[in-house]
PDB file of C-alpha atoms in Angstrom:
ATOM      1  CA  MET A   1      13.696  68.065  95.570  1.00  0.00           C
ATOM      2  CA  ASN A   2      12.698  65.042  97.495  1.00  0.00           C
ATOM      3  CA  LYS A   3      15.697  62.878  98.491  1.00  0.00           C
ATOM      4  CA  LEU A   4      14.000  59.687  97.300  1.00  0.00           C
ATOM      5  CA  ILE A   5      13.500  61.095  93.806  1.00  0.00           C
ATOM      6  CA  MET A   6      17.118  62.263  93.725  1.00  0.00           C
ATOM      7  CA  ILE A   7      18.377  58.825  94.799  1.00  0.00           C
ATOM      8  CA  LEU A   8      16.311  57.147  92.080  1.00  0.00           C
ATOM      9  CA  LEU A   9      17.687  59.598  89.520  1.00  0.00           C
ATOM     10  CA  CYS A  10      21.210  58.807  90.748  1.00  0.00           C
ATOM     11  CA  ILE A  11      20.642  55.130  90.091  1.00  0.00           C
ATOM     12  CA  PHE A  12      18.962  55.394  86.682  1.00  0.00           C
ATOM     13  CA  LEU A  13      20.205  58.737  85.239  1.00  0.00           C
ATOM     14  CA  PRO A  14      23.347  59.814  87.099  1.00  0.00           C
ATOM     15  CA  PRO A  15      24.297  62.883  84.993  1.00  0.00           C
ATOM     16  CA  VAL A  16      20.767  64.287  85.263  1.00  0.00           C
ATOM     17  CA  ALA A  17      20.821  63.910  89.043  1.00  0.00           C
ATOM     18  CA  VAL A  18      24.185  65.656  89.335  1.00  0.00           C
ATOM     19  CA  PHE A  19      23.015  68.433  87.011  1.00  0.00           C
ATOM     20  CA  LEU A  20      19.893  69.041  89.090  1.00  0.00           C
ATOM     21  CA  ASP A  21      21.871  68.977  92.338  1.00  0.00           C
ATOM     22  CA  LYS A  22      25.091  70.816  91.410  1.00  0.00           C
ATOM     23  CA  GLY A  23      24.500  72.440  88.008  1.00  0.00           C
ATOM     24  CA  LEU A  24      26.920  72.508  85.094  1.00  0.00           C
ATOM     25  CA  GLY A  25      30.404  72.307  86.488  1.00  0.00           C
ATOM     26  CA  LYS A  26      33.301  70.022  87.219  1.00  0.00           C
ATOM     27  CA  ASP A  27      31.110  67.565  89.160  1.00  0.00           C
ATOM     28  CA  PHE A  28      28.751  67.205  86.192  1.00  0.00           C
ATOM     29  CA  LEU A  29      31.576  66.713  83.696  1.00  0.00           C
ATOM     30  CA  LEU A  30      33.301  64.147  85.904  1.00  0.00           C
ATOM     31  CA  ASN A  31      30.055  62.252  86.345  1.00  0.00           C
ATOM     32  CA  LEU A  32      29.334  62.344  82.619  1.00  0.00           C
ATOM     33  CA  ILE A  33      32.770  60.886  81.859  1.00  0.00           C
ATOM     34  CA  LEU A  34      32.381  58.191  84.534  1.00  0.00           C
ATOM     35  CA  THR A  35      28.938  57.284  83.201  1.00  0.00           C
ATOM     36  CA  LEU A  36      30.157  57.075  79.610  1.00  0.00           C
ATOM     37  CA  ILE A  37      33.098  54.852  80.564  1.00  0.00           C
ATOM     38  CA  PHE A  38      30.958  52.507  82.644  1.00  0.00           C
ATOM     39  CA  PHE A  39      27.570  53.080  84.231  1.00  0.00           C
ATOM     40  CA  VAL A  40      28.271  51.895  87.804  1.00  0.00           C
ATOM     41  CA  PRO A  41      31.007  54.438  88.691  1.00  0.00           C
ATOM     42  CA  GLY A  42      28.756  57.241  87.456  1.00  0.00           C
ATOM     43  CA  SER A  43      25.935  56.027  89.681  1.00  0.00           C
ATOM     44  CA  ILE A  44      28.214  55.716  92.700  1.00  0.00           C
ATOM     45  CA  HIS A  45      29.605  59.209  92.138  1.00  0.00           C
ATOM     46  CA  ALA A  46      26.112  60.677  91.784  1.00  0.00           C
ATOM     47  CA  LEU A  47      24.935  58.947  94.956  1.00  0.00           C
ATOM     48  CA  TRP A  48      27.983  60.170  96.830  1.00  0.00           C
ATOM     49  CA  LEU A  49      27.360  63.757  95.738  1.00  0.00           C
ATOM     50  CA  THR A  50      23.664  63.618  96.547  1.00  0.00           C
ATOM     51  CA  VAL A  51      23.777  62.094 100.034  1.00  0.00           C
ATOM     52  CA  ARG A  52      26.862  64.016 101.157  1.00  0.00           C
TER      53      ARG A  52
END
């Protein structure tokens, strides 16, 4: 996918971006938990996984 679209997904829908990039796994579950606790850590984690 285009990096710009992935970055926008990371900002607005972090679990969806991680799912599309990494699939269902420990990264997705961690991001889902971070997003449910508070939205900003989930976005940061998704951005970190996407641009790394």
